[in-house]
Amino acid sequence: DADVTQTPRNRITKTGKRIMLECSQTKGHDRMYWYRQDPGLGLQLIYYSFDVKDINKGEISDGYSVSRQAQAKFSLSLESAIPNQTALYFCATSDSYEQFFGPGTRLTVL
Amino acid sequence: TQLLEQSPQFLSIQEGENLTVYCNSSSVFSSLQWYRQEPGEGPVLLVTVVTGGEVKKLKRLTFQFGDARKDSSLHITAAQPGDTGLYLCAGEDGGFKTIFGAGTRLFVKA
């Protein structure tokens, strides 16, 4: 079984809809991250959490919110999706320098 | 704002050729990581370098961290089609936040 899982893997939605992307990990790590990846821009940090009670904004948090339901679960929400949020979204966990990434969610906002 | 610039953005070479990918910044990083990402998957860590001037070898891959800990290079000897992928450098700022470069997309033709 994968250590970091993301659901859904693919999602197509319409402008204005609320979307939640979920991430679960079995690695027992306290630190979790959400990134978005766009062609030519690399990975940009949206939000990160160093433990269940700690939530921090990343470089591009506007239009997004997160919830750390438990050590193993970190969800990303788009309250009102817009087309420029079309991207590949990755969740990652870490307990050191290395980050372990999930397989990604491809989100398309029409 | 810390930035990591990678060059070249895209590289297409023949099997057996050597290549070098560069990662440059004006900022100092506590550590620097190189990841490789294949289509449909999240990035996977190749190596972490921590000490200025450090050189690490992983089979045909050689990684170097600059003396001032602002830049790094990845050299691949005798590239193979299996080396094809997106190579990302990432700098860690000492606070467990990681900045990613935009990546170098490598294509090795058989």
PDB file of C-alpha atoms in Angstrom:
ATOM      1  CA  ASP A   1       0.000   0.000   0.000  1.00  0.00           C
ATOM      2  CA  ALA A   2       1.144   3.545  -0.780  1.00  0.00           C
ATOM      3  CA  ASP A   3       2.455   5.600   2.157  1.00  0.00           C
ATOM      4  CA  VAL A   4       0.789   8.827   0.963  1.00  0.00           C
ATOM      5  CA  THR A   5      -2.560   8.625  -0.790  1.00  0.00           C
ATOM      6  CA  GLN A   6      -4.620  11.338  -2.419  1.00  0.00           C
ATOM      7  CA  THR A   7      -8.268  11.346  -3.453  1.00  0.00           C
ATOM      8  CA  PRO A   8      -9.604  11.943  -5.981  1.00  0.00           C
ATOM      9  CA  ARG A   9      -6.877  11.360  -8.579  1.00  0.00           C
ATOM     10  CA  ASN A  10      -8.740  13.335 -11.202  1.00  0.00           C
ATOM     11  CA  ARG A  11     -11.546  15.860 -10.914  1.00  0.00           C
ATOM     12  CA  ILE A  12     -13.340  18.114 -13.368  1.00  0.00           C
ATOM     13  CA  THR A  13     -15.552  20.794 -11.877  1.00  0.00           C
ATOM     14  CA  LYS A  14     -17.209  24.076 -12.763  1.00  0.00           C
ATOM     15  CA  THR A  15     -16.413  27.631 -11.739  1.00  0.00           C
ATOM     16  CA  GLY A  16     -17.890  28.485  -8.339  1.00  0.00           C
ATOM     17  CA  LYS A  17     -18.110  24.931  -7.024  1.00  0.00           C
ATOM     18  CA  ARG A  18     -16.598  23.894  -3.683  1.00  0.00           C
ATOM     19  CA  ILE A  19     -13.984  21.192  -3.970  1.00  0.00           C
ATOM     20  CA  MET A  20     -12.133  19.179  -1.330  1.00  0.00           C
ATOM     21  CA  LEU A  21      -8.952  17.243  -1.996  1.00  0.00           C
ATOM     22  CA  GLU A  22      -7.974  14.698   0.621  1.00  0.00           C
ATOM     23  CA  CYS A  23      -4.605  13.357   1.706  1.00  0.00           C
ATOM     24  CA  SER A  24      -3.816  10.476   4.048  1.00  0.00           C
ATOM     25  CA  GLN A  25      -0.456   9.134   5.177  1.00  0.00           C
ATOM     26  CA  THR A  26       0.712   6.040   7.006  1.00  0.00           C
ATOM     27  CA  LYS A  27       4.283   7.213   7.605  1.00  0.00           C
ATOM     28  CA  GLY A  28       3.560   8.677  11.030  1.00  0.00           C
ATOM     29  CA  HIS A  29       5.012  12.063  10.079  1.00  0.00           C
ATOM     30  CA  ASP A  30       3.945  15.240  11.837  1.00  0.00           C
ATOM     31  CA  ARG A  31       4.727  17.593   8.936  1.00  0.00           C
ATOM     32  CA  MET A  32       2.362  17.717   5.958  1.00  0.00           C
ATOM     33  CA  TYR A  33       2.253  20.002   2.921  1.00  0.00           C
ATOM     34  CA  TRP A  34       0.032  20.915  -0.015  1.00  0.00           C
ATOM     35  CA  TYR A  35       1.603  22.043  -3.308  1.00  0.00           C
ATOM     36  CA  ARG A  36       0.315  22.901  -6.738  1.00  0.00           C
ATOM     37  CA  GLN A  37       2.320  22.220  -9.880  1.00  0.00           C
ATOM     38  CA  ASP A  38       1.900  24.172 -13.102  1.00  0.00           C
ATOM     39  CA  PRO A  39       3.977  23.646 -16.258  1.00  0.00           C
ATOM     40  CA  GLY A  40       7.156  25.710 -16.081  1.00  0.00           C
ATOM     41  CA  LEU A  41       6.545  26.850 -12.495  1.00  0.00           C
ATOM     42  CA  GLY A  42       7.637  23.886 -10.436  1.00  0.00           C
ATOM     43  CA  LEU A  43       5.956  23.172  -7.126  1.00  0.00           C
ATOM     44  CA  GLN A  44       4.431  26.069  -5.214  1.00  0.00           C
ATOM     45  CA  LEU A  45       3.575  25.720  -1.531  1.00  0.00           C
ATOM     46  CA  ILE A  46      -0.078  26.380  -0.684  1.00  0.00           C
ATOM     47  CA  TYR A  47      -0.285  25.446   3.027  1.00  0.00           C
ATOM     48  CA  TYR A  48       1.741  23.432   5.502  1.00  0.00           C
ATOM     49  CA  SER A  49       1.186  21.935   8.921  1.00  0.00           C
ATOM     50  CA  PHE A  50       3.819  20.871  11.444  1.00  0.00           C
ATOM     51  CA  ASP A  51       1.330  19.158  13.740  1.00  0.00           C
ATOM     52  CA  VAL A  52      -2.419  18.812  14.246  1.00  0.00           C
ATOM     53  CA  LYS A  53      -2.742  22.219  15.912  1.00  0.00           C
ATOM     54  CA  ASP A  54      -0.397  24.058  13.554  1.00  0.00           C
ATOM     55  CA  ILE A  55      -1.494  25.459  10.166  1.00  0.00           C
ATOM     56  CA  ASN A  56       0.579  27.904   8.112  1.00  0.00           C
ATOM     57  CA  LYS A  57       0.076  29.723   4.833  1.00  0.00           C
ATOM     58  CA  GLY A  58       2.481  29.088   2.003  1.00  0.00           C
ATOM     59  CA  GLU A  59       3.358  31.190  -1.035  1.00  0.00           C
ATOM     60  CA  ILE A  60      -0.032  30.954  -2.766  1.00  0.00           C
ATOM     61  CA  SER A  61      -2.723  30.390  -0.123  1.00  0.00           C
ATOM     62  CA  ASP A  62      -5.332  32.831  -1.496  1.00  0.00           C
ATOM     63  CA  GLY A  63      -8.455  30.958  -2.621  1.00  0.00           C
ATOM     64  CA  TYR A  64      -7.551  27.846  -0.620  1.00  0.00           C
ATOM     65  CA  SER A  65      -8.156  26.566   2.902  1.00  0.00           C
ATOM     66  CA  VAL A  66      -6.977  23.464   4.756  1.00  0.00           C
ATOM     67  CA  SER A  67      -7.986  21.224   7.612  1.00  0.00           C
ATOM     68  CA  ARG A  68      -5.709  18.921   9.625  1.00  0.00           C
ATOM     69  CA  GLN A  69      -8.207  16.409  10.953  1.00  0.00           C
ATOM     70  CA  ALA A  70      -5.609  14.104  12.475  1.00  0.00           C
ATOM     71  CA  GLN A  71      -1.887  13.445  12.251  1.00  0.00           C
ATOM     72  CA  ALA A  72      -2.569  11.245   9.232  1.00  0.00           C
ATOM     73  CA  LYS A  73      -5.048  13.460   7.366  1.00  0.00           C
ATOM     74  CA  PHE A  74      -4.662  16.859   5.718  1.00  0.00           C
ATOM     75  CA  SER A  75      -7.393  18.193   3.402  1.00  0.00           C
ATOM     76  CA  LEU A  76      -7.269  21.066   0.926  1.00  0.00           C
ATOM     77  CA  SER A  77     -10.430  22.967  -0.002  1.00  0.00           C
ATOM     78  CA  LEU A  78     -11.242  25.358  -2.805  1.00  0.00           C
ATOM     79  CA  GLU A  79     -14.279  27.254  -1.527  1.00  0.00           C
ATOM     80  CA  SER A  80     -15.243  28.642  -4.922  1.00  0.00           C
ATOM     81  CA  ALA A  81     -13.163  27.152  -7.706  1.00  0.00           C
ATOM     82  CA  ILE A  82     -11.945  29.333 -10.576  1.00  0.00           C
ATOM     83  CA  PRO A  83     -10.330  28.308 -13.890  1.00  0.00           C
ATOM     84  CA  ASN A  84      -6.822  29.474 -12.924  1.00  0.00           C
ATOM     85  CA  GLN A  85      -6.859  26.889 -10.141  1.00  0.00           C
ATOM     86  CA  THR A  86      -6.621  24.218 -12.809  1.00  0.00           C
ATOM     87  CA  ALA A  87      -3.397  22.399 -11.907  1.00  0.00           C
ATOM     88  CA  LEU A  88      -1.813  19.263 -10.501  1.00  0.00           C
ATOM     89  CA  TYR A  89      -2.009  19.186  -6.706  1.00  0.00           C
ATOM     90  CA  PHE A  90       0.389  17.234  -4.501  1.00  0.00           C
ATOM     91  CA  CYS A  91       0.318  16.382  -0.829  1.00  0.00           C
ATOM     92  CA  ALA A  92       3.608  15.594   0.916  1.00  0.00           C
ATOM     93  CA  THR A  93       4.804  14.499   4.353  1.00  0.00           C
ATOM     94  CA  SER A  94       8.152  14.848   6.038  1.00  0.00           C
ATOM     95  CA  ASP A  95      10.101  14.187   9.213  1.00  0.00           C
ATOM     96  CA  SER A  96      13.481  15.367   7.920  1.00  0.00           C
ATOM     97  CA  TYR A  97      14.932  16.930   4.766  1.00  0.00           C
ATOM     98  CA  GLU A  98      13.126  14.430   2.568  1.00  0.00           C
ATOM     99  CA  GLN A  99       9.537  14.947   1.513  1.00  0.00           C
ATOM    100  CA  PHE A 100       7.365  12.002   0.495  1.00  0.00           C
ATOM    101  CA  PHE A 101       4.794  12.873  -2.120  1.00  0.00           C
ATOM    102  CA  GLY A 102       1.429  11.432  -2.961  1.00  0.00           C
ATOM    103  CA  PRO A 103       0.525  10.555  -6.564  1.00  0.00           C
ATOM    104  CA  GLY A 104      -1.211  13.874  -7.174  1.00  0.00           C
ATOM    105  CA  THR A 105      -4.707  15.092  -8.037  1.00  0.00           C
ATOM    106  CA  ARG A 106      -5.309  16.552 -11.462  1.00  0.00           C
ATOM    107  CA  LEU A 107      -7.967  19.262 -11.077  1.00  0.00           C
ATOM    108  CA  THR A 108      -9.665  20.973 -13.994  1.00  0.00           C
ATOM    109  CA  VAL A 109     -11.957  23.935 -13.391  1.00  0.00           C
ATOM    110  CA  LEU A 110     -14.154  24.803 -16.364  1.00  0.00           C
TER     111      LEU A 110
ATOM    112  CA  THR B   1      11.679  35.875  -1.664  1.00  0.00           C
ATOM    113  CA  GLN B   2      13.915  32.867  -2.169  1.00  0.00           C
ATOM    114  CA  LEU B   3      14.091  31.592  -5.725  1.00  0.00           C
ATOM    115  CA  LEU B   4      15.755  28.587  -7.291  1.00  0.00           C
ATOM    116  CA  GLU B   5      16.485  28.813 -10.997  1.00  0.00           C
ATOM    117  CA  GLN B   6      17.123  25.643 -12.951  1.00  0.00           C
ATOM    118  CA  SER B   7      18.779  25.382 -16.332  1.00  0.00           C
ATOM    119  CA  PRO B   8      18.253  24.204 -18.916  1.00  0.00           C
ATOM    120  CA  GLN B   9      14.463  23.954 -18.783  1.00  0.00           C
ATOM    121  CA  PHE B  10      14.435  21.179 -21.368  1.00  0.00           C
ATOM    122  CA  LEU B  11      17.117  18.802 -22.603  1.00  0.00           C
ATOM    123  CA  SER B  12      16.875  16.151 -25.306  1.00  0.00           C
ATOM    124  CA  ILE B  13      19.943  13.945 -25.802  1.00  0.00           C
ATOM    125  CA  GLN B  14      21.010  10.621 -27.262  1.00  0.00           C
ATOM    126  CA  GLU B  15      21.610   7.563 -25.133  1.00  0.00           C
ATOM    127  CA  GLY B  16      25.214   7.463 -23.956  1.00  0.00           C
ATOM    128  CA  GLU B  17      25.752  11.226 -23.815  1.00  0.00           C
ATOM    129  CA  ASN B  18      26.712  13.103 -20.658  1.00  0.00           C
ATOM    130  CA  LEU B  19      24.764  16.068 -19.315  1.00  0.00           C
ATOM    131  CA  THR B  20      24.764  18.596 -16.491  1.00  0.00           C
ATOM    132  CA  VAL B  21      21.771  20.338 -14.957  1.00  0.00           C
ATOM    133  CA  TYR B  22      22.184  23.463 -12.855  1.00  0.00           C
ATOM    134  CA  CYS B  23      20.298  24.907  -9.902  1.00  0.00           C
ATOM    135  CA  ASN B  24      21.145  28.473  -8.840  1.00  0.00           C
ATOM    136  CA  SER B  25      19.971  30.904  -6.190  1.00  0.00           C
ATOM    137  CA  SER B  26      21.005  34.154  -4.546  1.00  0.00           C
ATOM    138  CA  SER B  27      19.928  32.671  -1.195  1.00  0.00           C
ATOM    139  CA  VAL B  28      21.778  30.341   1.132  1.00  0.00           C
ATOM    140  CA  PHE B  29      20.057  27.061   1.952  1.00  0.00           C
ATOM    141  CA  SER B  30      20.537  24.740   4.915  1.00  0.00           C
ATOM    142  CA  SER B  31      20.248  21.787   2.572  1.00  0.00           C
ATOM    143  CA  LEU B  32      19.424  21.098  -1.022  1.00  0.00           C
ATOM    144  CA  GLN B  33      17.586  18.150  -2.475  1.00  0.00           C
ATOM    145  CA  TRP B  34      17.277  16.727  -5.964  1.00  0.00           C
ATOM    146  CA  TYR B  35      14.055  14.944  -6.892  1.00  0.00           C
ATOM    147  CA  ARG B  36      13.001  13.080 -10.004  1.00  0.00           C
ATOM    148  CA  GLN B  37       9.397  13.042 -11.160  1.00  0.00           C
ATOM    149  CA  GLU B  38       7.851  10.740 -13.745  1.00  0.00           C
ATOM    150  CA  PRO B  39       4.522  11.388 -15.500  1.00  0.00           C
ATOM    151  CA  GLY B  40       1.513  10.650 -13.295  1.00  0.00           C
ATOM    152  CA  GLU B  41       3.587  10.393 -10.136  1.00  0.00           C
ATOM    153  CA  GLY B  42       4.858  12.607  -7.358  1.00  0.00           C
ATOM    154  CA  PRO B  43       8.527  13.593  -7.073  1.00  0.00           C
ATOM    155  CA  VAL B  44      10.890  11.054  -5.504  1.00  0.00           C
ATOM    156  CA  LEU B  45      14.029  12.079  -3.635  1.00  0.00           C
ATOM    157  CA  LEU B  46      17.375  11.267  -5.274  1.00  0.00           C
ATOM    158  CA  VAL B  47      19.798  12.924  -2.865  1.00  0.00           C
ATOM    159  CA  THR B  48      20.229  15.535  -0.129  1.00  0.00           C
ATOM    160  CA  VAL B  49      23.381  17.663   0.129  1.00  0.00           C
ATOM    161  CA  VAL B  50      24.083  19.614   3.280  1.00  0.00           C
ATOM    162  CA  THR B  51      27.714  20.761   3.403  1.00  0.00           C
ATOM    163  CA  GLY B  52      29.150  23.440   1.118  1.00  0.00           C
ATOM    164  CA  GLY B  53      31.362  21.814  -1.512  1.00  0.00           C
ATOM    165  CA  GLU B  54      29.846  18.402  -0.875  1.00  0.00           C
ATOM    166  CA  VAL B  55      29.857  15.887  -3.731  1.00  0.00           C
ATOM    167  CA  LYS B  56      27.636  12.808  -3.712  1.00  0.00           C
ATOM    168  CA  LYS B  57      27.513  10.011  -6.245  1.00  0.00           C
ATOM    169  CA  LEU B  58      24.571   7.763  -6.980  1.00  0.00           C
ATOM    170  CA  LYS B  59      25.644   5.279  -9.673  1.00  0.00           C
ATOM    171  CA  ARG B  60      25.900   7.411 -12.853  1.00  0.00           C
ATOM    172  CA  LEU B  61      24.593  10.558 -11.134  1.00  0.00           C
ATOM    173  CA  THR B  62      26.949  13.042  -9.456  1.00  0.00           C
ATOM    174  CA  PHE B  63      25.559  15.843  -7.292  1.00  0.00           C
ATOM    175  CA  GLN B  64      27.533  18.853  -6.102  1.00  0.00           C
ATOM    176  CA  PHE B  65      26.611  21.553  -3.597  1.00  0.00           C
ATOM    177  CA  GLY B  66      28.315  24.894  -4.104  1.00  0.00           C
ATOM    178  CA  ASP B  67      30.815  26.123  -1.539  1.00  0.00           C
ATOM    179  CA  ALA B  68      28.494  28.967  -0.533  1.00  0.00           C
ATOM    180  CA  ARG B  69      25.441  26.645  -0.380  1.00  0.00           C
ATOM    181  CA  LYS B  70      23.610  28.752  -2.981  1.00  0.00           C
ATOM    182  CA  ASP B  71      23.835  26.488  -5.996  1.00  0.00           C
ATOM    183  CA  SER B  72      24.049  22.877  -7.067  1.00  0.00           C
ATOM    184  CA  SER B  73      24.589  20.733 -10.115  1.00  0.00           C
ATOM    185  CA  LEU B  74      23.534  17.279 -11.247  1.00  0.00           C
ATOM    186  CA  HIS B  75      25.758  15.467 -13.737  1.00  0.00           C
ATOM    187  CA  ILE B  76      24.611  12.294 -15.468  1.00  0.00           C
ATOM    188  CA  THR B  77      27.198  10.117 -17.176  1.00  0.00           C
ATOM    189  CA  ALA B  78      26.220   7.922 -20.127  1.00  0.00           C
ATOM    190  CA  ALA B  79      22.533   8.786 -19.977  1.00  0.00           C
ATOM    191  CA  GLN B  80      20.003   6.022 -20.539  1.00  0.00           C
ATOM    192  CA  PRO B  81      16.343   6.168 -21.646  1.00  0.00           C
ATOM    193  CA  GLY B  82      15.378   5.249 -18.097  1.00  0.00           C
ATOM    194  CA  ASP B  83      16.822   8.583 -16.938  1.00  0.00           C
ATOM    195  CA  THR B  84      14.023  10.401 -18.771  1.00  0.00           C
ATOM    196  CA  GLY B  85      11.955  12.535 -16.415  1.00  0.00           C
ATOM    197  CA  LEU B  86      11.581  15.882 -14.682  1.00  0.00           C
ATOM    198  CA  TYR B  87      14.471  16.740 -12.359  1.00  0.00           C
ATOM    199  CA  LEU B  88      13.639  19.180  -9.567  1.00  0.00           C
ATOM    200  CA  CYS B  89      16.025  20.863  -7.178  1.00  0.00           C
ATOM    201  CA  ALA B  90      14.677  22.013  -3.834  1.00  0.00           C
ATOM    202  CA  GLY B  91      16.220  24.170  -1.126  1.00  0.00           C
ATOM    203  CA  GLU B  92      15.314  23.872   2.529  1.00  0.00           C
ATOM    204  CA  ASP B  93      15.441  27.118   4.498  1.00  0.00           C
ATOM    205  CA  GLY B  94      16.239  25.702   7.926  1.00  0.00           C
ATOM    206  CA  GLY B  95      12.591  25.983   9.020  1.00  0.00           C
ATOM    207  CA  PHE B  96      11.437  22.834   7.213  1.00  0.00           C
ATOM    208  CA  LYS B  97       9.955  24.869   4.375  1.00  0.00           C
ATOM    209  CA  THR B  98      11.168  23.831   0.964  1.00  0.00           C
ATOM    210  CA  ILE B  99      11.457  25.986  -2.170  1.00  0.00           C
ATOM    211  CA  PHE B 100      11.343  24.114  -5.486  1.00  0.00           C
ATOM    212  CA  GLY B 101      12.873  25.062  -8.795  1.00  0.00           C
ATOM    213  CA  ALA B 102      10.773  24.874 -11.966  1.00  0.00           C
ATOM    214  CA  GLY B 103      12.573  21.718 -13.068  1.00  0.00           C
ATOM    215  CA  THR B 104      14.586  20.411 -15.999  1.00  0.00           C
ATOM    216  CA  ARG B 105      12.724  18.057 -18.282  1.00  0.00           C
ATOM    217  CA  LEU B 106      15.155  15.455 -19.643  1.00  0.00           C
ATOM    218  CA  PHE B 107      14.435  13.195 -22.599  1.00  0.00           C
ATOM    219  CA  VAL B 108      16.965  10.498 -23.477  1.00  0.00           C
ATOM    220  CA  LYS B 109      16.519   8.960 -26.902  1.00  0.00           C
ATOM    221  CA  ALA B 110      17.505   5.333 -27.512  1.00  0.00           C
TER     222      ALA B 110
END
